[in-house]
Amino acid sequence: PGDPHPYRVERITPSALALRPPDFLKDFASVFLLNVPSLPDAEWNRLSLYVHQGGGLVVALGNRIDRANYNSAIAAKLLPAVPAQEKPKWGEIAFVVADAAHPILSRFPKEIAENLASVLVYRHAVVTPATGTRTILEYQNKAPALLERAFAGPKTGRVLLWTTPLSRKPVLNALEDPEAWNEFPADGERFWSFIEIMDRTVPYLAGVADRQLNYEAGSHVSLPLDPNNRFTTFTVQGPDPKQTDRLTEPGTKETLEIEPPAQLGQWTVTASRPDGLSKVYGFSVNAPQAELLLSPLEPRELEALFGGKDRYQLADTPEALKQVVQTARVGHEVFPWMMLLILALVTAENYLANRFYRERPAASGQAVVA
């Protein structure tokens, strides 16, 4: 039940973004530009304002981008690097971790480095980094793969730039297809580092990497609020839009305490105050981790759990499980055995009757002459 996705994603084209109000991005934790061909100056300016106000931006270069547009003056002031005019480099190379202490890599630095070393990259953009950028990942040829640029303010804004797309085109011969750039988002089992990095990117850009935004069902929620704005009214809405709660908290608190939500999924909290200023917060409610524990139990643990070894049965195949369930619900079928027993008794009785109680034939009489 509930929403299984940890993030609420809204997809929008550049033309549709141009029709939105100027403050459209203010409630988004981060914005991703995924191989976007170009943006007008007005939209670059919107993104720049969003970042300077503490927003997070991810830009992934690819085969569709207009290098001249990404080299414009307003784009160059925002991006960690601008693409050079030369064609993308191609070959079979892999990622190398350049900054293992970065927050999006620091949870599993060694494991991520090993996994990224097996990711094939066929093409990457050649870029010229801006002054003061931070290189997080690079390629085996020492070219930058992931760069960061930070903008100081009341809340630090950040821009991450990938020099290869965050998408994969499956082809037979990647080196001959100009749209096939890498194998990074192949699947979560082989290259799980993609999921880990993306999962750490959004909280990092939102400035909540160290805050708890995921809670187990039945736990109290302590939601951090913006200390610069004293909100007085909070509307809490769960996955079901028909169910909303209205809370009122003193304006001096920096956290909002919410009673344990029961429904799994995405929850939103709209904070407002009398002058009309509002802000949207969010958190996720997940199933308790204990319900996801799949470690096998020892026989003694099963006996303690069910109260004895005769109180449970084990099945290792679907057929055996079906038989065990049927036996537990219906019991063993004894009618055929009873009929067989009755037949045996009747047969034995008939045999014994014929053996011991059959009539003897009468003796034939003969006349005796004296």
Short mmCIF file of C-alpha atoms in Angstrom, two decimals:
data_model
loop_
_atom_site.label_atom_id
_atom_site.label_comp_id
_atom_site.label_asym_id
_atom_site.label_seq_id
_atom_site.Cartn_x
_atom_site.Cartn_y
_atom_site.Cartn_z
CA PRO A 1 0.00 0.00 0.00
CA GLY A 2 1.01 3.58 -0.46
CA ASP A 3 3.53 5.08 -2.83
CA PRO A 4 6.58 2.80 -3.27
CA HIS A 5 8.72 5.56 -4.79
CA PRO A 6 11.03 7.52 -2.48
CA TYR A 7 10.85 10.69 -4.60
CA ARG A 8 8.07 12.59 -6.27
CA VAL A 9 9.20 13.33 -9.82
CA GLU A 10 7.67 15.81 -12.24
CA ARG A 11 8.81 15.69 -15.86
CA ILE A 12 8.61 18.86 -17.92
CA THR A 13 9.90 20.01 -21.30
CA PRO A 14 11.78 23.29 -21.75
CA SER A 15 8.85 24.76 -23.69
CA ALA A 16 6.43 23.84 -20.90
CA LEU A 17 8.78 25.24 -18.26
CA ALA A 18 8.73 28.59 -20.04
CA LEU A 19 4.96 28.79 -19.43
CA ARG A 20 5.23 28.28 -15.66
CA PRO A 21 5.30 31.19 -13.17
CA PRO A 22 8.69 32.63 -12.19
CA ASP A 23 8.68 30.97 -8.75
CA PHE A 24 7.68 27.55 -10.09
CA LEU A 25 10.91 25.85 -8.94
CA LYS A 26 10.93 27.13 -5.36
CA ASP A 27 9.37 23.99 -3.82
CA PHE A 28 11.53 21.47 -5.72
CA ALA A 29 14.41 19.80 -3.88
CA SER A 30 16.44 19.58 -7.09
CA VAL A 31 16.22 20.02 -10.85
CA PHE A 32 17.74 17.65 -13.45
CA LEU A 33 18.62 18.72 -17.01
CA LEU A 34 19.05 15.39 -18.78
CA ASN A 35 20.65 15.84 -22.20
CA VAL A 36 18.51 18.94 -22.83
CA PRO A 37 19.43 20.43 -26.24
CA SER A 38 19.25 24.10 -25.24
CA LEU A 39 17.51 26.65 -23.03
CA PRO A 40 16.63 30.28 -23.70
CA ASP A 41 18.38 32.90 -21.61
CA ALA A 42 15.23 33.41 -19.54
CA GLU A 43 15.28 29.79 -18.40
CA TRP A 44 19.01 29.83 -17.67
CA ASN A 45 18.31 32.91 -15.59
CA ARG A 46 15.48 31.09 -13.78
CA LEU A 47 17.83 28.21 -12.95
CA SER A 48 20.55 30.60 -11.82
CA LEU A 49 18.14 32.37 -9.47
CA TYR A 50 16.93 29.01 -8.15
CA VAL A 51 20.49 27.87 -7.39
CA HIS A 52 21.50 31.18 -5.79
CA GLN A 53 18.51 30.84 -3.47
CA GLY A 54 19.79 27.45 -2.27
CA GLY A 55 18.43 25.09 -4.94
CA GLY A 56 20.23 22.10 -6.43
CA LEU A 57 20.79 21.51 -10.15
CA VAL A 58 22.07 18.42 -11.98
CA VAL A 59 23.14 18.76 -15.62
CA ALA A 60 23.96 15.70 -17.75
CA LEU A 61 25.57 16.35 -21.12
CA GLY A 62 24.96 14.10 -24.11
CA ASN A 63 24.61 13.85 -27.86
CA ARG A 64 21.66 16.28 -28.06
CA ILE A 65 23.18 19.36 -26.44
CA ASP A 66 23.92 22.54 -28.36
CA ARG A 67 27.47 23.32 -27.24
CA ALA A 68 27.11 26.99 -28.18
CA ASN A 69 24.04 27.35 -25.96
CA TYR A 70 25.84 25.78 -23.00
CA ASN A 71 28.72 28.19 -23.60
CA SER A 72 26.53 31.28 -23.38
CA ALA A 73 27.54 33.89 -20.83
CA ILE A 74 24.65 33.21 -18.45
CA ALA A 75 25.12 29.41 -18.65
CA ALA A 76 28.87 29.69 -18.09
CA LYS A 77 28.26 31.65 -14.86
CA LEU A 78 26.16 28.76 -13.55
CA LEU A 79 27.73 25.52 -14.80
CA PRO A 80 30.81 23.88 -13.23
CA ALA A 81 32.24 23.47 -16.73
CA VAL A 82 31.32 24.33 -20.30
CA PRO A 83 31.59 21.89 -23.21
CA ALA A 84 34.45 22.46 -25.61
CA GLN A 85 33.84 22.69 -29.33
CA GLU A 86 35.75 19.50 -30.09
CA LYS A 87 33.82 16.27 -30.55
CA PRO A 88 33.22 13.94 -27.58
CA LYS A 89 36.00 11.52 -26.76
CA TRP A 90 35.18 7.89 -27.47
CA GLY A 91 36.61 4.55 -26.47
CA GLU A 92 36.10 2.00 -23.71
CA ILE A 93 36.99 3.54 -20.37
CA ALA A 94 35.53 3.47 -16.86
CA PHE A 95 34.89 5.79 -13.93
CA VAL A 96 37.48 6.54 -11.25
CA VAL A 97 36.62 8.06 -7.87
CA ALA A 98 38.47 11.35 -7.46
CA ASP A 99 36.95 12.49 -4.16
CA ALA A 100 35.87 9.58 -1.95
CA ALA A 101 35.05 11.94 0.92
CA HIS A 102 32.26 13.66 -1.01
CA PRO A 103 28.87 13.18 0.71
CA ILE A 104 27.28 11.38 -2.23
CA LEU A 105 30.06 8.76 -2.16
CA SER A 106 31.02 8.67 1.52
CA ARG A 107 28.51 6.05 2.63
CA PHE A 108 30.17 3.19 0.68
CA PRO A 109 33.33 4.72 -0.85
CA LYS A 110 35.29 1.50 -1.38
CA GLU A 111 32.35 -0.48 -2.75
CA ILE A 112 31.27 2.34 -5.07
CA ALA A 113 34.80 2.71 -6.44
CA GLU A 114 34.96 -1.01 -7.22
CA ASN A 115 31.55 -1.00 -8.89
CA LEU A 116 32.23 2.12 -10.96
CA ALA A 117 35.48 0.59 -12.22
CA SER A 118 33.43 -1.97 -14.17
CA VAL A 119 31.08 0.56 -15.82
CA LEU A 120 31.92 1.03 -19.49
CA VAL A 121 31.84 4.58 -20.86
CA TYR A 122 32.09 4.88 -24.64
CA ARG A 123 31.81 8.66 -25.02
CA HIS A 124 32.06 11.71 -22.83
CA ALA A 125 31.98 15.42 -23.46
CA VAL A 126 35.20 17.39 -23.41
CA VAL A 127 34.74 20.28 -21.00
CA THR A 128 36.59 23.27 -19.61
CA PRO A 129 36.06 23.46 -15.83
CA ALA A 130 35.33 26.79 -14.16
CA THR A 131 37.53 28.14 -11.39
CA GLY A 132 36.81 26.69 -7.98
CA THR A 133 34.95 23.57 -9.13
CA ARG A 134 35.27 20.26 -7.32
CA THR A 135 35.96 17.04 -9.25
CA ILE A 136 34.07 14.12 -7.73
CA LEU A 137 34.50 11.47 -10.45
CA GLU A 138 36.82 11.25 -13.40
CA TYR A 139 37.58 8.75 -16.14
CA GLN A 140 40.58 6.50 -16.53
CA ASN A 141 41.98 9.04 -18.99
CA LYS A 142 41.88 11.69 -16.19
CA ALA A 143 39.09 13.69 -17.88
CA PRO A 144 36.41 14.95 -15.45
CA ALA A 145 33.22 12.90 -15.23
CA LEU A 146 31.30 14.59 -12.38
CA LEU A 147 31.97 18.17 -11.29
CA GLU A 148 30.43 20.36 -8.59
CA ARG A 149 30.12 24.10 -8.24
CA ALA A 150 28.81 25.72 -5.06
CA PHE A 151 27.24 29.15 -4.61
CA ALA A 152 27.36 30.69 -1.14
CA GLY A 153 24.29 32.28 0.42
CA PRO A 154 21.85 31.85 3.32
CA LYS A 155 21.54 28.34 1.96
CA THR A 156 24.29 26.95 -0.27
CA GLY A 157 23.20 26.29 -3.83
CA ARG A 158 24.94 23.55 -5.80
CA VAL A 159 25.30 22.47 -9.43
CA LEU A 160 26.50 19.00 -10.44
CA LEU A 161 27.63 18.40 -14.02
CA TRP A 162 27.96 14.95 -15.62
CA THR A 163 29.97 14.82 -18.83
CA THR A 164 28.13 11.67 -19.98
CA PRO A 165 24.35 11.11 -20.04
CA LEU A 166 22.42 9.61 -17.15
CA SER A 167 20.69 7.32 -19.63
CA ARG A 168 21.63 4.27 -21.64
CA LYS A 169 20.80 3.21 -25.19
CA PRO A 170 21.15 -0.58 -25.59
CA VAL A 171 22.80 -1.34 -28.94
CA LEU A 172 24.82 -4.16 -30.45
CA ASN A 173 27.85 -2.02 -31.28
CA ALA A 174 28.07 0.96 -28.96
CA LEU A 175 31.23 2.37 -30.51
CA GLU A 176 29.49 2.81 -33.87
CA ASP A 177 26.29 4.40 -32.51
CA PRO A 178 26.73 8.10 -31.64
CA GLU A 179 23.78 7.95 -29.22
CA ALA A 180 25.29 5.18 -27.08
CA TRP A 181 27.52 6.87 -24.52
CA ASN A 182 27.72 4.53 -21.53
CA GLU A 183 26.39 1.49 -19.69
CA PHE A 184 25.96 3.31 -16.38
CA PRO A 185 22.20 2.93 -15.75
CA ALA A 186 22.18 -0.64 -17.12
CA ASP A 187 20.47 -2.33 -14.19
CA GLY A 188 20.40 -2.04 -10.44
CA GLU A 189 21.99 -5.44 -9.87
CA ARG A 190 25.16 -4.98 -11.93
CA PHE A 191 25.74 -1.27 -11.48
CA TRP A 192 24.03 -0.55 -8.18
CA SER A 193 26.36 2.42 -7.76
CA PHE A 194 24.08 4.40 -10.11
CA ILE A 195 21.14 3.96 -7.74
CA GLU A 196 23.27 4.75 -4.70
CA ILE A 197 24.69 7.93 -6.22
CA MET A 198 21.29 9.15 -7.40
CA ASP A 199 19.75 8.33 -4.03
CA ARG A 200 22.40 10.43 -2.29
CA THR A 201 22.37 13.25 -4.83
CA VAL A 202 18.86 14.58 -4.17
CA PRO A 203 19.19 14.91 -0.35
CA TYR A 204 22.65 16.42 -0.80
CA LEU A 205 21.40 19.09 -3.20
CA ALA A 206 18.39 19.76 -1.00
CA GLY A 207 20.66 20.35 1.98
CA VAL A 208 19.09 17.55 3.99
CA ALA A 209 21.68 14.82 3.53
CA ASP A 210 22.04 14.48 7.30
CA ARG A 211 18.36 14.93 8.13
CA GLN A 212 15.95 12.10 8.58
CA LEU A 213 13.23 12.20 5.95
CA ASN A 214 12.35 8.48 5.97
CA TYR A 215 10.39 7.02 8.86
CA GLU A 216 9.00 3.62 9.72
CA ALA A 217 5.26 3.20 10.11
CA GLY A 218 4.31 3.80 13.73
CA SER A 219 7.21 6.18 14.43
CA HIS A 220 6.86 9.81 15.47
CA VAL A 221 7.91 12.26 12.77
CA SER A 222 10.14 15.20 13.65
CA LEU A 223 10.26 17.44 10.59
CA PRO A 224 12.92 20.21 10.50
CA LEU A 225 11.51 23.61 9.56
CA ASP A 226 13.06 26.69 8.02
CA PRO A 227 14.37 28.75 10.97
CA ASN A 228 14.18 31.95 8.91
CA ASN A 229 10.40 31.70 8.51
CA ARG A 230 8.09 31.31 11.50
CA PHE A 231 5.11 29.39 10.21
CA THR A 232 1.96 29.02 12.30
CA THR A 233 -0.28 26.60 10.40
CA PHE A 234 0.62 23.22 8.93
CA THR A 235 -1.51 21.02 6.67
CA VAL A 236 -0.43 17.38 6.63
CA GLN A 237 -1.53 15.29 3.64
CA GLY A 238 -0.83 11.60 3.13
CA PRO A 239 -0.86 9.44 -0.01
CA ASP A 240 -4.66 9.64 0.02
CA PRO A 241 -5.48 13.26 -0.94
CA LYS A 242 -8.88 12.96 0.75
CA GLN A 243 -7.27 12.67 4.18
CA THR A 244 -5.69 15.83 5.55
CA ASP A 245 -4.87 17.05 9.06
CA ARG A 246 -4.45 20.64 10.13
CA LEU A 247 -1.90 21.38 12.86
CA THR A 248 -1.04 24.59 14.67
CA GLU A 249 2.35 24.97 16.32
CA PRO A 250 4.00 27.85 18.17
CA GLY A 251 5.98 30.07 15.81
CA THR A 252 9.24 29.65 17.75
CA LYS A 253 9.75 25.95 17.02
CA GLU A 254 12.30 24.76 14.47
CA THR A 255 10.82 21.27 14.23
CA LEU A 256 7.29 20.03 13.67
CA GLU A 257 6.24 16.97 15.66
CA ILE A 258 3.69 14.75 13.89
CA GLU A 259 1.85 11.80 15.37
CA PRO A 260 2.88 8.41 13.91
CA PRO A 261 1.39 8.12 10.40
CA ALA A 262 -0.14 4.74 9.62
CA GLN A 263 -0.30 4.86 5.82
CA LEU A 264 2.82 4.06 3.82
CA GLY A 265 4.00 6.38 1.08
CA GLN A 266 4.79 10.03 0.44
CA TRP A 267 3.51 12.67 2.88
CA THR A 268 3.54 16.42 2.32
CA VAL A 269 3.34 19.22 4.86
CA THR A 270 2.28 22.68 3.70
CA ALA A 271 3.48 25.33 6.15
CA SER A 272 1.89 28.79 6.04
CA ARG A 273 1.55 31.96 8.03
CA PRO A 274 -1.00 34.81 8.11
CA ASP A 275 0.86 37.03 5.61
CA GLY A 276 0.37 34.38 2.91
CA LEU A 277 3.90 32.99 2.79
CA SER A 278 3.95 29.19 2.48
CA LYS A 279 6.41 26.36 1.97
CA VAL A 280 6.03 22.66 1.21
CA TYR A 281 7.93 19.99 3.14
CA GLY A 282 7.82 16.24 2.76
CA PHE A 283 8.74 12.90 4.27
CA SER A 284 8.27 9.21 3.50
CA VAL A 285 6.69 6.48 5.62
CA ASN A 286 8.05 2.99 4.96
CA ALA A 287 7.28 -0.47 6.26
CA PRO A 288 9.19 -1.44 9.43
CA GLN A 289 12.62 -2.88 8.68
CA ALA A 290 11.81 -5.91 10.81
CA GLU A 291 9.22 -6.93 8.21
CA LEU A 292 11.96 -7.00 5.57
CA LEU A 293 14.29 -9.27 7.55
CA LEU A 294 14.82 -12.35 5.38
CA SER A 295 17.55 -14.17 7.32
CA PRO A 296 16.82 -17.91 7.83
CA LEU A 297 15.75 -19.17 11.26
CA GLU A 298 17.42 -22.02 13.08
CA PRO A 299 15.29 -25.04 14.20
CA ARG A 300 15.57 -23.97 17.85
CA GLU A 301 14.29 -20.50 16.92
CA LEU A 302 11.32 -22.02 15.09
CA GLU A 303 10.52 -24.22 18.08
CA ALA A 304 10.66 -21.23 20.42
CA LEU A 305 8.50 -19.21 18.05
CA PHE A 306 5.77 -21.83 17.57
CA GLY A 307 5.99 -23.58 20.93
CA GLY A 308 7.47 -26.93 19.92
CA LYS A 309 8.76 -28.87 16.95
CA ASP A 310 5.37 -30.54 16.40
CA ARG A 311 3.64 -27.17 15.91
CA TYR A 312 5.08 -26.38 12.48
CA GLN A 313 6.07 -28.10 9.24
CA LEU A 314 8.69 -27.20 6.65
CA ALA A 315 8.28 -27.28 2.87
CA ASP A 316 11.05 -26.73 0.33
CA THR A 317 9.01 -26.86 -2.90
CA PRO A 318 5.70 -25.32 -4.02
CA GLU A 319 4.17 -28.79 -4.27
CA ALA A 320 5.27 -29.70 -0.76
CA LEU A 321 3.92 -26.39 0.54
CA LYS A 322 0.56 -27.03 -1.11
CA GLN A 323 0.40 -30.49 0.43
CA VAL A 324 1.30 -29.16 3.88
CA VAL A 325 -1.36 -26.44 3.68
CA GLN A 326 -4.00 -28.90 2.48
CA THR A 327 -3.13 -31.31 5.28
CA ALA A 328 -3.33 -28.54 7.88
CA ARG A 329 -6.72 -27.36 6.62
CA VAL A 330 -8.44 -30.65 5.75
CA GLY A 331 -6.43 -33.28 7.59
CA HIS A 332 -5.50 -36.70 6.30
CA GLU A 333 -8.12 -38.53 4.21
CA VAL A 334 -9.00 -41.74 6.12
CA PHE A 335 -12.10 -42.89 4.22
CA PRO A 336 -10.19 -45.02 1.68
CA TRP A 337 -8.26 -46.69 4.49
CA MET A 338 -11.46 -47.35 6.42
CA MET A 339 -13.07 -48.94 3.36
CA LEU A 340 -9.98 -51.08 2.84
CA LEU A 341 -10.08 -52.14 6.50
CA ILE A 342 -13.80 -52.99 6.27
CA LEU A 343 -13.18 -54.99 3.11
CA ALA A 344 -10.35 -56.87 4.85
CA LEU A 345 -12.57 -57.61 7.86
CA VAL A 346 -15.45 -58.86 5.68
CA THR A 347 -13.07 -61.03 3.69
CA ALA A 348 -11.49 -62.45 6.84
CA GLU A 349 -14.90 -63.07 8.42
CA ASN A 350 -16.12 -64.84 5.31
CA TYR A 351 -12.99 -66.95 5.18
CA LEU A 352 -13.24 -67.94 8.83
CA ALA A 353 -16.94 -68.69 8.51
CA ASN A 354 -16.30 -70.95 5.58
CA ARG A 355 -13.36 -72.54 7.34
CA PHE A 356 -14.86 -73.38 10.72
CA TYR A 357 -18.62 -73.21 10.43
CA ARG A 358 -19.47 -74.88 7.16
CA GLU A 359 -21.89 -77.84 7.34
CA ARG A 360 -20.50 -81.36 7.01
CA PRO A 361 -22.14 -83.58 4.35
CA ALA A 362 -24.60 -86.19 5.79
CA ALA A 363 -23.35 -89.86 5.78
CA SER A 364 -25.14 -92.13 3.25
CA GLY A 365 -27.09 -94.96 5.08
CA GLN A 366 -26.65 -98.67 4.06
CA ALA A 367 -29.05 -101.51 5.09
CA VAL A 368 -27.51 -104.26 7.19
CA VAL A 369 -28.97 -107.78 6.93
CA ALA A 370 -28.73 -109.79 10.10
#
